[in-house]
């Protein structure tokens, strides 16, 4: 809970010089009997308490403040009694006693004291694990009563909660009216709040012009954060496509006004080259200087940089990242504490401590912090962070959703659509995404729209689904542009429009989403909708890599090593790119590197070295490397008449037994299917087909692509069955490629307006990609 005291030293000095000395003996009036009793000036005691509790006072002393407040309270000062109660609740300047503190505050509030009622509203609306559990309905009731008593904090906070539907049914118009009633009187805090509400989709239809005007007025009146809010408005995408140049200008003004956060934002945008010329070293140096001075946001930002959470060209260093997060967490910063807990649970940058990490996150979550509840849900469903607790994960997400956090609804949608924890339930997933979209969540709208366009969990409606995603692109959300591009290129969400898709991917890239650049590279590499152009593909991959996305290097390296990019480089260049990607800390790079060694692509052929590389990575906890090694032994590796690795099912089974505890449920099912496919008989293929519904769309597509190269007959079996169900194939499902199957595949590609993808036959990689989307 925050309290702002505007108490100057001169206030006390003037009071004292005017004869209001503390505990001074009062001179008797003429004719009055003399007395030895001391009259206590409770107001002066209160002011001294404020002086010593003021965070801006270099001689701040909470213990002294508490003692002065206690004396003033004993003298009957209600404001002092309120301060005493608050300090007891929070354990500031005295031993923490939540029950006694609440009782004191409630006693003051019972007399209709607006400040005390607002204080109780603050205690019950802030997820402060040091105090009391979050209770939004109770908080709103206290704020409402404070507002009725004329307290401005009560008016402001009850208006905000009413507008957002926190603790009360949402009534955006009524909430805005309350906040505006203060803003119109020039209350700078209400003006900022009005700007927040008018730019927040959770509080109704955004009014960006109105928000900008409110912030600008607050800035003109001297609100310290208003310029920062203006920068955030235009830099975050809440005003549509981010305008980093405009945001940078506001942040510069805030920095010039002495705002530390303004200085940090200027450094961040300089580091990223957004709205100004990029200077990675200069920006990073400024951020480090702020961090060294104890700036919590700077510490957390550096944690994100070195952990790889924010794509940058800076080499990943998890130990350094953990140290920055820990320093921020030590100041009481909740987001940093969550990151510390997550890294501890995963053993990243520090010793692995699953229970300690989860407990750290759970303590914050138990106080009702929605970010922590979502983080806890994530940890409970990830096998790499301990035993999976699906029910616990759902409970955490549902509690966060109950606190009006739409991201939790998106997580619940993911829970039932990604197949990682439980069998896929697409109707249930779609319902959660729609609920999130109903609360104004852009990602919820994107995912719901994509499912509708593809007919996942509902009847397919391409026009409606695409319209939902296109509307989401108006928000400036980069993921919406990537998904829109996918709907325009894959053929499973409507007829392709490659030029429109390229515009969407380019827009995503301009918003900082490097996935857009990788998608553009893929279009020129794959040659399904565009004529293949190795140089252009390589150029886009390099741009992604230069923007800090290691996967740009990985895909470039893989494609070059396999000679898939004509005139763009040699296989040896590809191996160099893969080693560079590995050096950045990208675990997945070891897989194409091992394949390059195995087949002699851009490097000396050495099967033993390939296996050793994967074994070393697997031993260090790289699950992807372990799974690739398993595939070597399960399926063997050969090209033409040359055998590189003989199949060794027993060795593969030993390896899968060791790695199984680290696999998600969905990944285990995929591995079980691949082991079944190794039997190479119709019964095994039938069992795989019967379990496909257990997997997410992405897992099914990945399985089909893998089987094309490792189990071609199983791949043809699945294709025949799927095309038979959709009316494109009428022959027997045997797993044997024949003319009837080839013609069915050709008809399918033509129906999806992608005939070029199948011109090289069903076994080509292009046809495999298109056919995988049928699943």
mmCIF file of C-alpha atoms in Angstrom, residues 102-345:
data_model
loop_
_atom_site.group_PDB
_atom_site.id
_atom_site.type_symbol
_atom_site.label_atom_id
_atom_site.label_comp_id
_atom_site.label_asym_id
_atom_site.label_seq_id
_atom_site.Cartn_x
_atom_site.Cartn_y
_atom_site.Cartn_z
ATOM 1 C CA UNK A 102 -6.678 -3.918 11.295
ATOM 2 C CA UNK A 103 -8.700 -3.534 14.460
ATOM 3 C CA UNK A 104 -7.272 -0.035 14.985
ATOM 4 C CA UNK A 105 -7.956 1.049 11.409
ATOM 5 C CA UNK A 106 -11.477 -0.387 11.500
ATOM 6 C CA UNK A 107 -12.159 1.454 14.758
ATOM 7 C CA UNK A 108 -11.260 4.761 13.082
ATOM 8 C CA UNK A 109 -13.234 3.802 9.966
ATOM 9 C CA UNK A 110 -16.319 2.964 12.041
ATOM 10 C CA UNK A 111 -16.736 6.665 12.718
ATOM 11 C CA UNK A 112 -17.020 7.289 8.985
ATOM 12 C CA UNK A 113 -13.440 8.468 8.582
ATOM 13 C CA UNK A 114 -12.841 8.532 4.816
ATOM 14 C CA UNK A 115 -9.061 8.158 5.060
ATOM 15 C CA UNK A 116 -9.379 5.035 7.221
ATOM 16 C CA UNK A 117 -11.954 3.522 4.868
ATOM 17 C CA UNK A 118 -9.671 4.221 1.905
ATOM 18 C CA UNK A 119 -6.752 2.683 3.803
ATOM 19 C CA UNK A 120 -8.725 -0.530 4.303
ATOM 20 C CA UNK A 121 -9.606 -0.493 0.619
ATOM 21 C CA UNK A 122 -5.898 -0.259 -0.159
ATOM 22 C CA UNK A 123 -4.999 -3.138 2.146
ATOM 23 C CA UNK A 124 -7.577 -5.484 0.652
ATOM 24 C CA UNK A 125 -6.905 -4.494 -2.979
ATOM 25 C CA UNK A 126 -3.115 -4.848 -3.002
ATOM 26 C CA UNK A 127 -1.633 -8.346 -3.184
ATOM 27 C CA UNK A 128 0.866 -7.710 -0.415
ATOM 28 C CA UNK A 129 1.886 -11.052 1.070
ATOM 29 C CA UNK A 130 3.199 -9.181 4.127
ATOM 30 C CA UNK A 131 -0.285 -8.001 4.980
ATOM 31 C CA UNK A 132 -3.605 -9.643 4.199
ATOM 32 C CA UNK A 133 -5.006 -11.721 1.321
ATOM 33 C CA UNK A 134 -6.468 -9.938 -1.681
ATOM 34 C CA UNK A 135 -10.245 -9.408 -1.395
ATOM 35 C CA UNK A 136 -11.442 -7.171 -4.215
ATOM 36 C CA UNK A 137 -15.165 -7.109 -3.347
ATOM 37 C CA UNK A 138 -14.318 -6.056 0.197
ATOM 38 C CA UNK A 139 -11.795 -3.503 -1.076
ATOM 39 C CA UNK A 140 -14.371 -1.987 -3.416
ATOM 40 C CA UNK A 141 -16.907 -1.697 -0.598
ATOM 41 C CA UNK A 142 -14.397 0.184 1.572
ATOM 42 C CA UNK A 143 -13.469 2.513 -1.295
ATOM 43 C CA UNK A 144 -17.164 3.087 -2.063
ATOM 44 C CA UNK A 145 -17.816 4.063 1.554
ATOM 45 C CA UNK A 146 -14.737 6.306 1.565
ATOM 46 C CA UNK A 147 -16.027 7.993 -1.586
ATOM 47 C CA UNK A 148 -19.404 8.558 0.073
ATOM 48 C CA UNK A 149 -17.537 10.292 2.897
ATOM 49 C CA UNK A 150 -15.953 12.611 0.310
ATOM 50 C CA UNK A 151 -12.509 11.054 0.397
ATOM 51 C CA UNK A 152 -10.779 11.657 -2.955
ATOM 52 C CA UNK A 153 -8.776 8.438 -2.800
ATOM 53 C CA UNK A 154 -12.035 6.553 -2.296
ATOM 54 C CA UNK A 155 -13.640 8.319 -5.256
ATOM 55 C CA UNK A 156 -10.635 7.620 -7.479
ATOM 56 C CA UNK A 157 -10.114 3.984 -6.538
ATOM 57 C CA UNK A 158 -13.794 3.031 -6.532
ATOM 58 C CA UNK A 159 -14.104 4.604 -9.972
ATOM 59 C CA UNK A 160 -11.125 2.643 -11.277
ATOM 60 C CA UNK A 161 -12.437 -0.642 -9.876
ATOM 61 C CA UNK A 162 -15.936 -0.004 -11.208
ATOM 62 C CA UNK A 163 -14.576 0.803 -14.675
ATOM 63 C CA UNK A 164 -12.524 -2.390 -14.771
ATOM 64 C CA UNK A 165 -14.991 -4.672 -13.015
ATOM 65 C CA UNK A 166 -12.713 -5.405 -10.062
ATOM 66 C CA UNK A 167 -14.682 -6.560 -7.047
ATOM 67 C CA UNK A 168 -17.905 -5.332 -8.639
ATOM 68 C CA UNK A 169 -19.751 -5.834 -11.926
ATOM 69 C CA UNK A 170 -18.075 -3.690 -14.562
ATOM 70 C CA UNK A 171 -19.732 -0.373 -15.378
ATOM 71 C CA UNK A 172 -17.193 1.504 -17.451
ATOM 72 C CA UNK A 173 -19.322 4.614 -17.909
ATOM 73 C CA UNK A 174 -20.063 4.991 -14.199
ATOM 74 C CA UNK A 175 -16.450 4.363 -13.245
ATOM 75 C CA UNK A 176 -15.142 6.909 -15.737
ATOM 76 C CA UNK A 177 -17.677 9.447 -14.492
ATOM 77 C CA UNK A 178 -16.363 9.129 -10.947
ATOM 78 C CA UNK A 179 -12.736 9.513 -12.003
ATOM 79 C CA UNK A 180 -13.578 12.373 -14.366
ATOM 80 C CA UNK A 181 -15.357 14.224 -11.527
ATOM 81 C CA UNK A 182 -11.950 14.568 -9.854
ATOM 82 C CA UNK A 183 -9.991 15.114 -13.067
ATOM 83 C CA UNK A 184 -12.230 18.028 -14.033
ATOM 84 C CA UNK A 185 -11.223 19.714 -10.773
ATOM 85 C CA UNK A 186 -7.559 19.470 -11.776
ATOM 86 C CA UNK A 187 -6.652 16.502 -9.604
ATOM 87 C CA UNK A 188 -3.457 15.362 -11.332
ATOM 88 C CA UNK A 189 -3.700 11.783 -10.022
ATOM 89 C CA UNK A 190 -7.234 11.526 -11.385
ATOM 90 C CA UNK A 191 -6.067 12.898 -14.744
ATOM 91 C CA UNK A 192 -3.438 10.174 -15.005
ATOM 92 C CA UNK A 193 -5.958 7.551 -13.901
ATOM 93 C CA UNK A 194 -8.405 8.867 -16.508
ATOM 94 C CA UNK A 195 -5.723 8.453 -19.181
ATOM 95 C CA UNK A 196 -5.045 4.914 -17.969
ATOM 96 C CA UNK A 197 -8.723 3.963 -18.118
ATOM 97 C CA UNK A 198 -9.346 5.579 -21.500
ATOM 98 C CA UNK A 199 -6.448 3.629 -23.043
ATOM 99 C CA UNK A 200 -7.246 0.314 -21.347
ATOM 100 C CA UNK A 201 -9.489 -2.153 -23.188
ATOM 101 C CA UNK A 202 -10.299 -3.756 -19.817
ATOM 102 C CA UNK A 203 -12.133 -0.554 -18.898
ATOM 103 C CA UNK A 204 -14.254 -0.235 -22.031
ATOM 104 C CA UNK A 205 -13.747 0.983 -25.590
ATOM 105 C CA UNK A 206 -10.395 2.826 -25.690
ATOM 106 C CA UNK A 207 -10.355 6.559 -26.406
ATOM 107 C CA UNK A 208 -6.720 7.202 -27.283
ATOM 108 C CA UNK A 209 -7.176 10.899 -28.068
ATOM 109 C CA UNK A 210 -8.916 11.409 -24.733
ATOM 110 C CA UNK A 211 -6.185 9.499 -22.925
ATOM 111 C CA UNK A 212 -3.462 11.586 -24.563
ATOM 112 C CA UNK A 213 -5.273 14.794 -23.617
ATOM 113 C CA UNK A 214 -5.639 13.666 -19.979
ATOM 114 C CA UNK A 215 -1.973 12.726 -19.696
ATOM 115 C CA UNK A 216 -0.894 15.970 -21.378
ATOM 116 C CA UNK A 217 -2.951 18.037 -18.917
ATOM 117 C CA UNK A 218 -1.489 16.119 -15.974
ATOM 118 C CA UNK A 219 2.018 16.714 -17.372
ATOM 119 C CA UNK A 220 1.324 20.444 -17.721
ATOM 120 C CA UNK A 221 0.188 20.495 -14.091
ATOM 121 C CA UNK A 222 3.431 18.844 -12.992
ATOM 122 C CA UNK A 223 2.525 15.188 -12.458
ATOM 123 C CA UNK A 224 5.892 13.401 -12.389
ATOM 124 C CA UNK A 225 4.716 10.286 -14.274
ATOM 125 C CA UNK A 226 2.482 11.828 -16.947
ATOM 126 C CA UNK A 227 5.270 12.151 -19.544
ATOM 127 C CA UNK A 228 6.187 8.536 -18.900
ATOM 128 C CA UNK A 229 2.563 7.529 -19.413
ATOM 129 C CA UNK A 230 2.545 9.351 -22.755
ATOM 130 C CA UNK A 231 5.685 7.499 -23.773
ATOM 131 C CA UNK A 232 4.144 4.193 -22.722
ATOM 132 C CA UNK A 233 0.928 4.992 -24.588
ATOM 133 C CA UNK A 234 2.703 5.336 -27.922
ATOM 134 C CA UNK A 235 5.463 2.820 -27.332
ATOM 135 C CA UNK A 236 3.308 -0.049 -26.063
ATOM 136 C CA UNK A 237 0.914 -0.347 -28.983
ATOM 137 C CA UNK A 238 -2.136 0.647 -26.954
ATOM 138 C CA UNK A 239 -2.574 3.533 -29.396
ATOM 139 C CA UNK A 240 -2.325 1.176 -32.387
ATOM 140 C CA UNK A 241 0.946 0.449 -34.128
ATOM 141 C CA UNK A 242 3.752 1.571 -31.788
ATOM 142 C CA UNK A 243 5.198 4.975 -32.607
ATOM 143 C CA UNK A 244 8.632 4.604 -31.068
ATOM 144 C CA UNK A 245 9.853 7.987 -32.272
ATOM 145 C CA UNK A 246 6.978 9.733 -30.492
ATOM 146 C CA UNK A 247 7.478 7.567 -27.415
ATOM 147 C CA UNK A 248 11.206 8.347 -27.398
ATOM 148 C CA UNK A 249 10.438 12.064 -27.443
ATOM 149 C CA UNK A 250 8.218 11.841 -24.369
ATOM 150 C CA UNK A 251 10.735 9.660 -22.538
ATOM 151 C CA UNK A 252 13.479 12.183 -23.315
ATOM 152 C CA UNK A 253 11.371 14.950 -21.776
ATOM 153 C CA UNK A 254 10.731 12.805 -18.711
ATOM 154 C CA UNK A 255 14.467 12.108 -18.415
ATOM 155 C CA UNK A 256 15.252 15.824 -18.717
ATOM 156 C CA UNK A 257 12.768 16.428 -15.893
ATOM 157 C CA UNK A 258 14.839 14.090 -13.726
ATOM 158 C CA UNK A 259 12.687 10.963 -14.017
ATOM 159 C CA UNK A 260 14.872 7.899 -13.540
ATOM 160 C CA UNK A 261 12.384 5.747 -15.419
ATOM 161 C CA UNK A 262 12.526 8.196 -18.302
ATOM 162 C CA UNK A 263 16.303 7.754 -18.414
ATOM 163 C CA UNK A 264 15.854 3.987 -18.407
ATOM 164 C CA UNK A 265 13.322 4.053 -21.245
ATOM 165 C CA UNK A 266 15.609 6.275 -23.339
ATOM 166 C CA UNK A 267 18.447 3.802 -22.753
ATOM 167 C CA UNK A 268 16.232 0.816 -23.592
ATOM 168 C CA UNK A 269 15.045 2.301 -26.888
ATOM 169 C CA UNK A 270 18.615 3.294 -27.741
ATOM 170 C CA UNK A 271 19.719 -0.278 -26.963
ATOM 171 C CA UNK A 272 17.041 -1.665 -29.304
ATOM 172 C CA UNK A 273 17.232 1.064 -31.920
ATOM 173 C CA UNK A 274 13.538 1.909 -31.626
ATOM 174 C CA UNK A 275 12.622 5.508 -32.344
ATOM 175 C CA UNK A 276 16.284 6.509 -32.417
ATOM 176 C CA UNK A 277 19.630 5.357 -33.789
ATOM 177 C CA UNK A 278 20.629 2.007 -32.324
ATOM 178 C CA UNK A 279 23.601 1.952 -29.994
ATOM 179 C CA UNK A 280 23.728 -1.417 -28.254
ATOM 180 C CA UNK A 281 26.855 -0.722 -26.225
ATOM 181 C CA UNK A 282 25.828 2.822 -25.292
ATOM 182 C CA UNK A 283 22.313 1.800 -24.304
ATOM 183 C CA UNK A 284 23.557 -1.174 -22.304
ATOM 184 C CA UNK A 285 26.134 0.977 -20.533
ATOM 185 C CA UNK A 286 23.450 3.486 -19.480
ATOM 186 C CA UNK A 287 21.190 0.700 -18.231
ATOM 187 C CA UNK A 288 24.025 -0.843 -16.226
ATOM 188 C CA UNK A 289 24.789 2.518 -14.654
ATOM 189 C CA UNK A 290 21.177 2.829 -13.537
ATOM 190 C CA UNK A 291 21.228 -0.747 -12.239
ATOM 191 C CA UNK A 292 24.424 -0.122 -10.284
ATOM 192 C CA UNK A 293 22.635 2.814 -8.650
ATOM 193 C CA UNK A 294 19.930 0.390 -7.507
ATOM 194 C CA UNK A 295 17.249 1.013 -10.153
ATOM 195 C CA UNK A 296 14.997 -2.034 -9.883
ATOM 196 C CA UNK A 297 13.590 -1.858 -13.415
ATOM 197 C CA UNK A 298 17.105 -1.581 -14.834
ATOM 198 C CA UNK A 299 18.149 -4.663 -12.863
ATOM 199 C CA UNK A 300 15.153 -6.615 -14.158
ATOM 200 C CA UNK A 301 15.737 -5.435 -17.725
ATOM 201 C CA UNK A 302 19.327 -6.694 -17.571
ATOM 202 C CA UNK A 303 18.036 -9.987 -16.213
ATOM 203 C CA UNK A 304 15.772 -10.240 -19.255
ATOM 204 C CA UNK A 305 18.651 -9.379 -21.598
ATOM 205 C CA UNK A 306 21.074 -11.967 -20.220
ATOM 206 C CA UNK A 307 18.431 -14.681 -19.782
ATOM 207 C CA UNK A 308 17.335 -14.382 -23.416
ATOM 208 C CA UNK A 309 13.807 -13.398 -22.410
ATOM 209 C CA UNK A 310 14.207 -10.304 -24.584
ATOM 210 C CA UNK A 311 15.746 -11.123 -28.000
ATOM 211 C CA UNK A 312 19.026 -9.217 -28.290
ATOM 212 C CA UNK A 313 22.463 -9.632 -29.802
ATOM 213 C CA UNK A 314 23.948 -9.857 -26.300
ATOM 214 C CA UNK A 315 25.224 -13.344 -25.515
ATOM 215 C CA UNK A 316 23.036 -15.324 -23.142
ATOM 216 C CA UNK A 317 24.496 -15.617 -19.645
ATOM 217 C CA UNK A 318 22.110 -17.235 -17.198
ATOM 218 C CA UNK A 319 24.380 -16.837 -14.182
ATOM 219 C CA UNK A 320 24.573 -13.091 -14.788
ATOM 220 C CA UNK A 321 20.827 -12.961 -15.451
ATOM 221 C CA UNK A 322 20.071 -14.712 -12.171
ATOM 222 C CA UNK A 323 22.323 -12.300 -10.281
ATOM 223 C CA UNK A 324 20.496 -9.278 -11.697
ATOM 224 C CA UNK A 325 17.083 -10.771 -10.933
ATOM 225 C CA UNK A 326 18.210 -11.634 -7.403
ATOM 226 C CA UNK A 327 19.389 -8.075 -6.747
ATOM 227 C CA UNK A 328 16.032 -6.728 -7.928
ATOM 228 C CA UNK A 329 14.149 -9.319 -5.876
ATOM 229 C CA UNK A 330 16.126 -8.367 -2.763
ATOM 230 C CA UNK A 331 14.552 -4.893 -2.989
ATOM 231 C CA UNK A 332 11.103 -6.465 -2.804
ATOM 232 C CA UNK A 333 10.375 -6.351 -6.544
ATOM 233 C CA UNK A 334 7.702 -8.964 -7.257
ATOM 234 C CA UNK A 335 8.315 -9.611 -11.003
ATOM 235 C CA UNK A 336 12.018 -10.162 -10.299
ATOM 236 C CA UNK A 337 11.201 -12.506 -7.410
ATOM 237 C CA UNK A 338 9.026 -14.522 -9.761
ATOM 238 C CA UNK A 339 11.878 -14.830 -12.253
ATOM 239 C CA UNK A 340 14.211 -15.936 -9.455
ATOM 240 C CA UNK A 341 11.720 -18.622 -8.434
ATOM 241 C CA UNK A 342 11.290 -19.785 -12.023
ATOM 242 C CA UNK A 343 15.036 -20.010 -12.660
ATOM 243 C CA UNK A 344 15.562 -21.873 -9.381
ATOM 244 C CA UNK A 345 12.879 -24.416 -10.300
#
